[in-house]
Amino acid sequence: MENRPLEYDYTVTKMFMFTTILLGIVGMLIGVILAFQLAFPGVNLFLGEGLAEYTNFSRLRPLHTDAVIFGFTLSGIFATWYYVGQRVLKVSMAESKLLMFLGKLHFWLYLVTVAAVVVSLFAGVTTSKEYAEFEWPIDIAIVVVWVLFGLGIFGLIGIRREKSLYISVWYYIATFLGIAMLYLFNNMEIPTMLASAPDGSHVGGNWYHSISMYAGTNDALVQWWYGHNAVAFGFTVPIVAMIYYFLPKESGQAIYSYKLSLLSFWGLMFLYLWAGGHHLLYSTVPDWVQTMGSIFSVILILPSWGSAINMLLTMKGEWQQVAASPLIKFMILASTFYMFSTLEGPIQAIKSVNAIAHFTDWIVGHVHDGVLGWVGFMIMAALFHMAPRVFKREIYSKSLMTTQFWIQTLGVVLYFTSMWIAGITQGMMWRAHDEFGNLAYSFIDTVTVLHPYYTIRGVGGLLYLVGFLMFAYNIYKTMSARPVEESELQSASPMGA
Amino acid sequence: MDIAEFQAYGYFASTLFLVVVLYAYIYHLYSKKKNADGIDYEQYSNMALHDDIDDTPVASIRDDKKK
Ligand code: HEM
Ligand code: HEM
């Protein structure tokens, strides 16, 4: 054993790559069902009246959001961490039995927690806080999973050979710390079995049921401090970590400006935490909190674009690679969509714009140009880059990848353009009134007008799902494609025709 | 001083403070390489490209211990 050269060990990466794909399919399939339910309400009953409880929109919606956020995205984050972490710290998981054990435990416990989430949400057990629907026993399991992730990060850093921490590592650390803090504070809750009514009598109720420690406006404030930063530390920070590693690596180009990457890092860390107020404009929270949220949101363009432009400039002089490599296409489109949604977000955070945008489909459009164009594309690109290296084989098919790219790009475009039109139409119709102040339209008028756009969104989502299935198939076939030499894996990934 | 006036001063002071911090950090990033054991941050920018397990680290932990 002694003589075998030391190699990186991708066991845990492979496990999380599997859940990234599996939960991606589940989450997006449910997304497509939701989209068609909004366009054609009959779809709520697609398994018949008897099962309507489990197939209606309201039961499935949290399953969609949690499957794509805590399933697909989080698995992608874990998979890339166990890959990128080893490589930039120049230390192998195989060097520490303890870290290897913790990594595997991390995965299996994560899988058990995911199963518990799926079952409980299907059963309708929920705390009703968006993106924090899990009841207390699951919350405790999530905390343990998260601690294991942290031990993995800091353990690997502890035994590293490379003293300097590469920028991606900073972003992973921030993800870990950010989510830890947010999750704990937002999920402070009391199991009802411990509570007693004002007259001193026992309340009881289901053992798993709990109530939040916050109420009213405080609850809203904590919830959106959490909700917004779940976007920050789940959909932005770790995805930036990925692009800072995978784009330079795949293109063979050094980061355009390392200083800019550091400046953007601290800028992002500082600004994001104050911007949550933009979810609560015109609500009961203090006016200054709303104004502060708006201001910080607008300034947030700077560090966001700092990272994105840094990535685009990394391709300086090498733009022919975008045409030549579908993998680079995915990443360049991802950073472009990142710029796009971080311009759109600040615009929506301006009070007068938000007065039209809030509660409408424009927000849903904003969400999905970010998650489909940026998060989804970047995670798929990361998996495409890792697959040849963890399986030591070339990517099964380049043309399949290119086709997937165009199908999904069309899907994203159909999704957000239809939601823009739907959202702004909705916003304008809700507020329209005659000279006496009577509302010009009733709710059903908006529903009728929006129907075609909902259908287009459904089609766009379906295209994205089809592309994702092509991706899954391509990765699956990669496992048995042509074996490659180490030398072929230096930068651009080897791909079969 | 009523609350609005207080807020205005607070707003001005915090903006000023943040601007100073921002520019101080940028200055730090650019000036660090000039002093004796300074670091040029740009030397880290190709770390992703040299990430094989037997590539030479930019700054090795072991070198550090030898010192
Ligand atoms: C500069 C950065 C950004 C700013 C200032 C921003 C701003 C906003 C605003 C104003 C809203 C609407 C709040 C409302 O009226 O309900 C919103 C919603 C949302 N944004 Fe962003 N956004 C940014 C970037 C992103 C990115 C990159 C993503 C995802 C990849 C994202 C995901 C979301 C999500 C999921 C919601 C919906 C939350 C909900 O209501 O459930 N945002 N954002
Ligand atoms: C196949 C692609 C997808 C389709 C068709 C789809 C569809 C939908 C639909 C119909 C909704 C409900 C909107 C409403 O209540 O009006 C929704 C919400 C949401 N989806 Fe997706 N989705 C897809 C992929 C994704 C992905 C990949 C992510 C994240 C990585 C994501 C994150 C979200 C979030 C955060 C919300 C809540 C938005 C809010 O509350 O404003 N979706 N999606």
PDB file of N, CA, C and O in Angstrom, chain A residues 21 23 74 115 124 199 229 252 254 260 296-297 303 305 318 323 392 404 408 410 427 443 486:
ATOM      1  N   ILE A  21     -28.482  14.765  -8.781  1.00  0.00           N
ATOM      2  CA  ILE A  21     -29.244  14.426  -9.984  1.00  0.00           C
ATOM      3  C   ILE A  21     -30.635  13.903  -9.614  1.00  0.00           C
ATOM      4  O   ILE A  21     -31.650  14.363 -10.144  1.00  0.00           O
ATOM      5  N   LEU A  23     -32.474  14.282  -6.815  1.00  0.00           N
ATOM      6  CA  LEU A  23     -33.382  15.277  -6.251  1.00  0.00           C
ATOM      7  C   LEU A  23     -33.662  16.406  -7.233  1.00  0.00           C
ATOM      8  O   LEU A  23     -34.710  17.044  -7.174  1.00  0.00           O
ATOM      9  N   LEU A  74     -28.256  21.923  -2.481  1.00  0.00           N
ATOM     10  CA  LEU A  74     -27.386  21.581  -1.363  1.00  0.00           C
ATOM     11  C   LEU A  74     -26.505  20.380  -1.696  1.00  0.00           C
ATOM     12  O   LEU A  74     -25.310  20.374  -1.400  1.00  0.00           O
ATOM     13  N   ALA A 115     -35.354  11.952   3.293  1.00  0.00           N
ATOM     14  CA  ALA A 115     -36.506  11.050   3.277  1.00  0.00           C
ATOM     15  C   ALA A 115     -37.558  11.524   4.281  1.00  0.00           C
ATOM     16  O   ALA A 115     -38.760  11.570   3.969  1.00  0.00           O
ATOM     17  N   GLY A 124     -48.342  16.593   4.878  1.00  0.00           N
ATOM     18  CA  GLY A 124     -48.922  17.872   5.255  1.00  0.00           C
ATOM     19  C   GLY A 124     -48.444  18.387   6.597  1.00  0.00           C
ATOM     20  O   GLY A 124     -49.040  19.306   7.169  1.00  0.00           O
ATOM     21  N   ASP A 199     -54.533  29.075  31.216  1.00  0.00           N
ATOM     22  CA  ASP A 199     -55.105  28.631  32.491  1.00  0.00           C
ATOM     23  C   ASP A 199     -54.279  27.522  33.153  1.00  0.00           C
ATOM     24  O   ASP A 199     -54.682  26.939  34.157  1.00  0.00           O
ATOM     25  N   ASN A 229     -31.424  35.631   3.081  1.00  0.00           N
ATOM     26  CA  ASN A 229     -30.050  35.164   3.176  1.00  0.00           C
ATOM     27  C   ASN A 229     -29.909  33.690   2.849  1.00  0.00           C
ATOM     28  O   ASN A 229     -28.804  33.215   2.590  1.00  0.00           O
ATOM     29  N   GLY A 252      -8.575  26.827 -18.385  1.00  0.00           N
ATOM     30  CA  GLY A 252      -7.121  26.933 -18.316  1.00  0.00           C
ATOM     31  C   GLY A 252      -6.631  28.358 -18.134  1.00  0.00           C
ATOM     32  O   GLY A 252      -5.473  28.675 -18.371  1.00  0.00           O
ATOM     33  N   ALA A 254      -6.120  31.804 -15.619  1.00  0.00           N
ATOM     34  CA  ALA A 254      -6.087  32.273 -14.234  1.00  0.00           C
ATOM     35  C   ALA A 254      -7.214  33.290 -14.014  1.00  0.00           C
ATOM     36  O   ALA A 254      -7.634  33.953 -14.966  1.00  0.00           O
ATOM     37  N   LEU A 260      -9.949  41.677  -6.979  1.00  0.00           N
ATOM     38  CA  LEU A 260     -11.373  41.957  -7.171  1.00  0.00           C
ATOM     39  C   LEU A 260     -12.212  40.846  -6.529  1.00  0.00           C
ATOM     40  O   LEU A 260     -13.271  41.098  -5.952  1.00  0.00           O
ATOM     41  N   PHE A 296     -29.538  48.910   0.652  1.00  0.00           N
ATOM     42  CA  PHE A 296     -28.531  47.853   0.591  1.00  0.00           C
ATOM     43  C   PHE A 296     -28.724  46.972  -0.642  1.00  0.00           C
ATOM     44  O   PHE A 296     -27.760  46.478  -1.213  1.00  0.00           O
ATOM     45  N   SER A 297     -29.977  46.779  -1.043  1.00  0.00           N
ATOM     46  CA  SER A 297     -30.226  45.958  -2.230  1.00  0.00           C
ATOM     47  C   SER A 297     -29.632  46.593  -3.471  1.00  0.00           C
ATOM     48  O   SER A 297     -29.060  45.909  -4.321  1.00  0.00           O
ATOM     49  N   PRO A 303     -20.903  44.281  -5.553  1.00  0.00           N
ATOM     50  CA  PRO A 303     -20.118  43.057  -5.365  1.00  0.00           C
ATOM     51  C   PRO A 303     -20.616  41.909  -6.236  1.00  0.00           C
ATOM     52  O   PRO A 303     -19.828  41.043  -6.640  1.00  0.00           O
ATOM     53  N   TRP A 305     -21.859  42.077  -9.331  1.00  0.00           N
ATOM     54  CA  TRP A 305     -21.279  42.252 -10.656  1.00  0.00           C
ATOM     55  C   TRP A 305     -19.765  42.153 -10.604  1.00  0.00           C
ATOM     56  O   TRP A 305     -19.134  41.763 -11.579  1.00  0.00           O
ATOM     57  N   GLU A 318      -9.855  34.453 -24.816  1.00  0.00           N
ATOM     58  CA  GLU A 318     -10.127  33.022 -24.995  1.00  0.00           C
ATOM     59  C   GLU A 318     -11.590  32.783 -25.348  1.00  0.00           C
ATOM     60  O   GLU A 318     -12.141  31.731 -25.055  1.00  0.00           O
ATOM     61  N   ALA A 323     -17.468  29.215 -27.902  1.00  0.00           N
ATOM     62  CA  ALA A 323     -18.080  28.587 -29.067  1.00  0.00           C
ATOM     63  C   ALA A 323     -17.735  27.101 -29.118  1.00  0.00           C
ATOM     64  O   ALA A 323     -18.568  26.268 -29.464  1.00  0.00           O
ATOM     65  N   LYS A 392     -12.844   8.879 -14.237  1.00  0.00           N
ATOM     66  CA  LYS A 392     -11.692   8.681 -15.134  1.00  0.00           C
ATOM     67  C   LYS A 392     -12.142   8.246 -16.525  1.00  0.00           C
ATOM     68  O   LYS A 392     -11.587   7.336 -17.135  1.00  0.00           O
ATOM     69  N   GLN A 404     -28.675  19.908 -25.108  1.00  0.00           N
ATOM     70  CA  GLN A 404     -29.251  20.202 -23.797  1.00  0.00           C
ATOM     71  C   GLN A 404     -29.130  21.687 -23.485  1.00  0.00           C
ATOM     72  O   GLN A 404     -30.087  22.315 -23.013  1.00  0.00           O
ATOM     73  N   GLN A 408     -32.423  24.002 -22.801  1.00  0.00           N
ATOM     74  CA  GLN A 408     -32.640  24.609 -21.486  1.00  0.00           C
ATOM     75  C   GLN A 408     -32.607  26.127 -21.546  1.00  0.00           C
ATOM     76  O   GLN A 408     -33.365  26.804 -20.853  1.00  0.00           O
ATOM     77  N   LEU A 410     -33.580  27.948 -24.010  1.00  0.00           N
ATOM     78  CA  LEU A 410     -34.904  28.330 -24.504  1.00  0.00           C
ATOM     79  C   LEU A 410     -35.931  28.219 -23.374  1.00  0.00           C
ATOM     80  O   LEU A 410     -36.776  29.102 -23.195  1.00  0.00           O
ATOM     81  N   GLY A 427     -49.908  43.145 -11.833  1.00  0.00           N
ATOM     82  CA  GLY A 427     -49.699  44.298 -10.957  1.00  0.00           C
ATOM     83  C   GLY A 427     -50.509  45.504 -11.410  1.00  0.00           C
ATOM     84  O   GLY A 427     -51.119  46.213 -10.602  1.00  0.00           O
ATOM     85  N   PHE A 443     -60.712  39.767  -9.495  1.00  0.00           N
ATOM     86  CA  PHE A 443     -59.578  38.850  -9.538  1.00  0.00           C
ATOM     87  C   PHE A 443     -59.638  37.914 -10.742  1.00  0.00           C
ATOM     88  O   PHE A 443     -58.630  37.669 -11.412  1.00  0.00           O
ATOM     89  N   GLU A 486      -4.684  10.451 -17.114  1.00  0.00           N
ATOM     90  CA  GLU A 486      -4.575  11.613 -16.231  1.00  0.00           C
ATOM     91  C   GLU A 486      -4.244  12.889 -17.026  1.00  0.00           C
ATOM     92  O   GLU A 486      -4.776  13.958 -16.763  1.00  0.00           O
TER      93      GLU A 486
END
